[in-house]
Coordinates of C-alpha atoms in Angstrom, one line a residue:
M102 CA 175.4 104.0 93.6
T103 CA 175.4 101.4 96.2
T104 CA 175.0 98.4 94.7
S105 CA 173.6 94.8 95.9
S106 CA 176.3 93.4 97.1
Q107 CA 177.5 96.2 99.2
R108 CA 173.7 96.5 100.4
S109 CA 173.5 92.4 101.2
N110 CA 176.2 93.5 103.2
M111 CA 174.9 95.9 105.4
T112 CA 173.7 94.4 108.4
P113 CA 170.3 96.8 109.6
D114 CA 168.3 96.8 112.7
R115 CA 165.2 95.8 114.2
T116 CA 164.1 99.1 114.2
D117 CA 165.7 100.3 110.3
L118 CA 163.9 96.4 109.4
V119 CA 159.8 97.1 111.1
R120 CA 160.5 100.9 109.3
A121 CA 161.5 99.9 106.0
I122 CA 158.0 97.9 106.0
V123 CA 155.8 99.9 107.5
E124 CA 157.6 102.3 104.6
A125 CA 156.8 100.7 102.1
S126 CA 153.9 99.6 103.0
H127 CA 152.7 102.6 102.7
R128 CA 154.2 103.1 99.3
L129 CA 152.3 99.6 98.9
A130 CA 148.8 101.1 98.9
A131 CA 149.7 104.9 97.6
R132 CA 150.6 104.2 94.5
G133 CA 147.7 101.6 94.4
L134 CA 149.5 98.0 94.0
V135 CA 147.3 96.9 96.7
A136 CA 144.1 97.5 98.5
A137 CA 142.1 97.3 101.6
T138 CA 144.1 94.7 103.8
D139 CA 145.1 93.4 99.9
G140 CA 149.7 92.0 99.7
N141 CA 152.4 90.8 103.2
I142 CA 156.0 92.3 103.5
S143 CA 158.4 90.3 105.2
A144 CA 162.0 90.7 105.8
R145 CA 164.8 88.0 108.0
L146 CA 166.4 89.2 110.8
P147 CA 170.2 88.2 112.2
G148 CA 169.3 85.7 114.8
G149 CA 167.4 83.1 112.3
T150 CA 164.1 84.4 112.4
F151 CA 161.7 86.4 110.6
L152 CA 159.6 89.9 110.6
T153 CA 156.0 90.3 109.1
T154 CA 153.2 92.6 108.2
R155 CA 150.4 90.5 110.5
T156 CA 147.0 89.9 109.3
G157 CA 144.2 92.0 107.9
L158 CA 146.4 94.9 108.2
A159 CA 145.2 97.3 105.9
K160 CA 148.9 98.9 104.2
G161 CA 148.4 103.0 104.0
S162 CA 147.9 102.3 108.0
A163 CA 150.4 100.0 108.9
R164 CA 152.4 101.4 112.1
P165 CA 155.7 99.1 114.4
E166 CA 153.4 98.1 116.5
D167 CA 151.5 95.4 113.2
I168 CA 154.8 94.5 112.9
L169 CA 155.9 90.7 114.4
E170 CA 157.9 88.7 115.1
V171 CA 157.9 84.5 113.6
D172 CA 160.8 82.2 113.2
A173 CA 161.2 79.6 110.4
S174 CA 158.0 77.7 111.0
G175 CA 155.5 80.4 111.4
G176 CA 155.2 80.2 115.3
V177 CA 154.9 84.6 116.5
V178 CA 158.1 85.4 118.7
G179 CA 156.3 87.9 121.6
S180 CA 153.4 88.3 120.5
S181 CA 150.0 88.2 120.2
L182 CA 149.0 89.0 116.9
R183 CA 148.9 87.1 113.6
P184 CA 150.7 87.0 111.4
S185 CA 149.7 87.0 107.0
T186 CA 147.8 84.2 106.3
E187 CA 150.0 83.4 103.6
L188 CA 153.3 83.3 105.3
G189 CA 153.8 80.1 104.0
M190 CA 155.1 81.3 100.8
H191 CA 157.6 84.2 102.3
L192 CA 159.2 80.7 104.7
S193 CA 158.9 78.9 101.7
I194 CA 161.2 82.3 99.6
Y195 CA 164.1 82.1 102.5
A196 CA 164.4 79.0 102.5
E197 CA 165.0 78.5 98.7
R198 CA 167.1 81.5 98.9
P199 CA 169.4 82.6 101.3
D200 CA 170.4 85.4 99.7
V201 CA 166.6 86.9 100.2
N202 CA 166.3 89.6 102.8
A203 CA 162.5 91.0 102.4
V204 CA 159.8 90.2 100.5
V205 CA 157.2 91.8 99.3
H206 CA 153.3 90.1 97.9
A207 CA 150.4 92.7 96.5
H208 CA 147.7 92.9 93.9
P209 CA 149.1 95.2 91.5
P210 CA 146.6 95.9 88.9
Y211 CA 148.2 95.4 85.5
A212 CA 150.6 92.5 85.9
T213 CA 147.7 91.1 88.2
A214 CA 146.0 91.0 85.2
F215 CA 148.7 89.7 83.8
A216 CA 147.8 87.1 86.2
V217 CA 144.6 86.8 85.5
A218 CA 144.9 86.7 81.6
G219 CA 147.3 83.4 82.2
L220 CA 150.7 85.2 80.7
A221 CA 153.9 85.5 82.0
I222 CA 155.9 89.0 81.1
R223 CA 158.3 88.3 78.5
D224 CA 162.2 88.5 79.5
N225 CA 163.9 90.2 75.8
V226 CA 161.6 93.6 75.8
F227 CA 162.4 95.9 78.1
P228 CA 165.9 96.4 78.9
E229 CA 165.6 97.5 82.5
V230 CA 164.0 94.1 83.6
I231 CA 166.0 92.0 81.0
V232 CA 169.4 93.7 83.3
G233 CA 167.2 93.9 87.4
L234 CA 164.2 91.4 86.9
G235 CA 164.9 88.6 84.3
S236 CA 162.1 86.8 83.8
I237 CA 158.6 87.0 84.9
P238 CA 157.3 84.0 84.5
L239 CA 153.6 82.5 84.8
A240 CA 153.0 80.5 88.5
A241 CA 150.2 78.0 88.0
Y242 CA 147.3 78.6 90.0
A243 CA 147.1 77.9 94.3
T244 CA 144.4 78.6 96.9
P245 CA 145.9 81.8 99.0
S246 CA 147.1 81.0 102.5
T247 CA 147.6 77.3 101.2
P248 CA 150.7 75.1 101.1
E249 CA 149.9 74.9 97.4
V250 CA 150.5 78.6 97.3
A251 CA 154.1 78.3 98.0
A252 CA 154.9 74.7 95.6
S253 CA 153.4 76.3 93.1
L254 CA 156.1 78.8 93.2
A255 CA 159.0 76.3 93.5
P256 CA 160.5 75.9 89.7
Y257 CA 160.7 78.9 89.6
V258 CA 161.6 80.7 93.4
R259 CA 165.6 79.6 92.1
E260 CA 166.2 81.9 89.2
C261 CA 163.9 85.3 89.0
N262 CA 163.5 87.7 91.4
A263 CA 159.6 88.1 90.9
I264 CA 157.1 85.8 90.0
L265 CA 153.2 85.7 89.0
L266 CA 150.5 83.9 90.5
R267 CA 147.8 82.8 88.5
N268 CA 143.9 84.8 89.3
H269 CA 145.8 86.3 92.5
G270 CA 148.8 88.5 92.1
V271 CA 152.7 89.1 92.8
V272 CA 155.5 88.1 94.5
T273 CA 158.6 89.8 94.9
Y274 CA 161.9 89.6 96.4
G275 CA 166.0 90.7 97.1
V276 CA 168.4 91.4 99.4
S277 CA 166.1 94.1 101.0
V278 CA 162.7 95.7 102.0
E279 CA 163.4 98.9 99.1
E280 CA 164.6 95.9 96.3
A281 CA 161.6 94.0 97.1
Y282 CA 159.0 96.6 96.6
L283 CA 161.1 98.3 93.5
R284 CA 161.4 95.0 91.4
M285 CA 156.9 94.9 92.7
E286 CA 157.1 99.0 90.9
K287 CA 158.8 97.6 87.7
V288 CA 156.2 94.2 87.6
E289 CA 153.4 96.4 87.2
H290 CA 155.1 99.6 85.0
A291 CA 156.8 96.5 82.8
A292 CA 153.3 94.8 82.5
H293 CA 151.4 98.9 81.9
I294 CA 153.6 100.0 79.2
L295 CA 152.9 95.8 77.8
L296 CA 149.8 96.0 77.7
L297 CA 149.5 100.2 75.9
A298 CA 152.0 98.5 73.6
R299 CA 149.4 95.3 73.1
L300 CA 146.8 97.9 72.7
L301 CA 148.9 99.3 69.8
G302 CA 149.4 96.5 67.7
G303 CA 152.5 94.4 70.1
E304 CA 155.6 94.6 71.3
T305 CA 158.8 94.8 69.6
V306 CA 161.3 92.3 71.3
L307 CA 164.8 92.8 71.1
T308 CA 166.4 90.4 68.5
H309 CA 169.8 88.0 69.4
D310 CA 172.1 90.4 68.8
Q311 CA 170.8 93.2 70.6
L312 CA 170.5 90.8 73.8
Q313 CA 173.8 90.3 73.4
R314 CA 175.3 93.7 73.6
L315 CA 173.4 94.4 76.7
A316 CA 175.0 90.8 78.7
A317 CA 178.5 92.5 77.1
I318 CA 177.8 96.1 79.0
S319 CA 175.8 94.6 82.1
P320 CA 178.6 93.4 84.3
G321 CA 181.2 97.0 84.0
S322 CA 177.5 99.2 83.1
Y323 CA 174.9 97.5 86.0
G324 CA 177.3 95.1 88.2
K325 CA 174.8 92.4 86.7
S326 CA 175.5 88.8 84.4
V327 CA 172.8 88.8 81.9
R328 CA 172.2 85.1 80.4
V329 CA 171.2 85.0 76.6
E330 CA 169.3 82.7 75.3
A331 CA 169.5 81.3 71.9
P332 CA 167.2 82.7 69.5
D333 CA 165.0 79.5 69.6
S334 CA 164.7 79.1 72.8
L335 CA 163.5 82.6 74.1
P336 CA 160.5 82.2 76.3
A337 CA 156.7 83.5 73.7
P338 CA 154.1 85.2 76.3
A339 CA 152.7 82.3 78.1
R340 CA 149.4 81.9 77.9
A341 CA 146.3 79.0 79.1
E342 CA 145.2 77.4 76.0
S343 CA 141.5 78.0 76.9
N344 CA 142.3 81.8 77.2
A345 CA 141.1 83.7 73.4
P346 CA 142.5 87.0 73.1
L347 CA 139.7 89.6 73.2
P348 CA 138.7 91.8 69.8
E349 CA 140.9 94.7 70.4
D350 CA 137.4 96.7 70.2
E351 CA 136.6 95.1 73.1
V352 CA 139.2 96.1 75.4
L353 CA 139.0 99.5 73.8
A354 CA 135.3 99.8 75.0
A355 CA 135.9 98.4 78.5
I356 CA 139.2 100.4 78.9
R357 CA 136.8 103.4 77.9
T358 CA 134.2 102.6 80.6
M359 CA 137.3 102.1 83.2
I360 CA 138.8 105.5 82.8
Q361 CA 134.3 107.3 83.1
K362 CA 133.7 105.3 85.9
G363 CA 137.1 106.5 87.1
N364 CA 136.1 110.4 86.5
A365 CA 132.2 109.6 87.9

């Protein structure tokens, strides 16, 4: 298996990166992680510039000619296309994280539902999420396509690899387009399972001893270090005070309605 450190030492050329962005765009659409022209993907080029999806692009229809190059200030290089309006968010992540080579932004339904509800995703429930992602915090609301978005990420971007954007969506990043995309899948999968668990009475969190055991085996088994917090400092689910949870019967009724509409 290729590790993250090995992948980071491989330098894909421009053609490889364009192909990876197009493929990830198609996968976002196929998995229902975006709708219409939502979402954007970017990748770092070796010379200090970046590739990004153009604005107004339906990701399921992405082609190599829909990917353009920009410099570190967002200026377009050699193209008449316009970059995604969320490019500033991407560039702010690259500036803070020199280890990051790709960024994916999408609106996956279950994870975005957590963001709309004012809920972060706890990092002491799923071993796979703890090892692969760590904490998935909730950034404060920011007007999309403005510098507010980058500012809302600032408290978390250096320590986290996935962030929920309040009332907006999710951003993930990694050493490659593939890793950034797979982290988006992982966030959505975790959110989906958490929602179902809460309908069944709530998730069971890992104990401090279980977390310590996971941290002990992680370097040898997964090639990654896991930081274990003291029991009294483990994060509680983040919810805005103004958002009271819906009664369970209302939640179940809403889900039944959605299923019925989907089958209509």
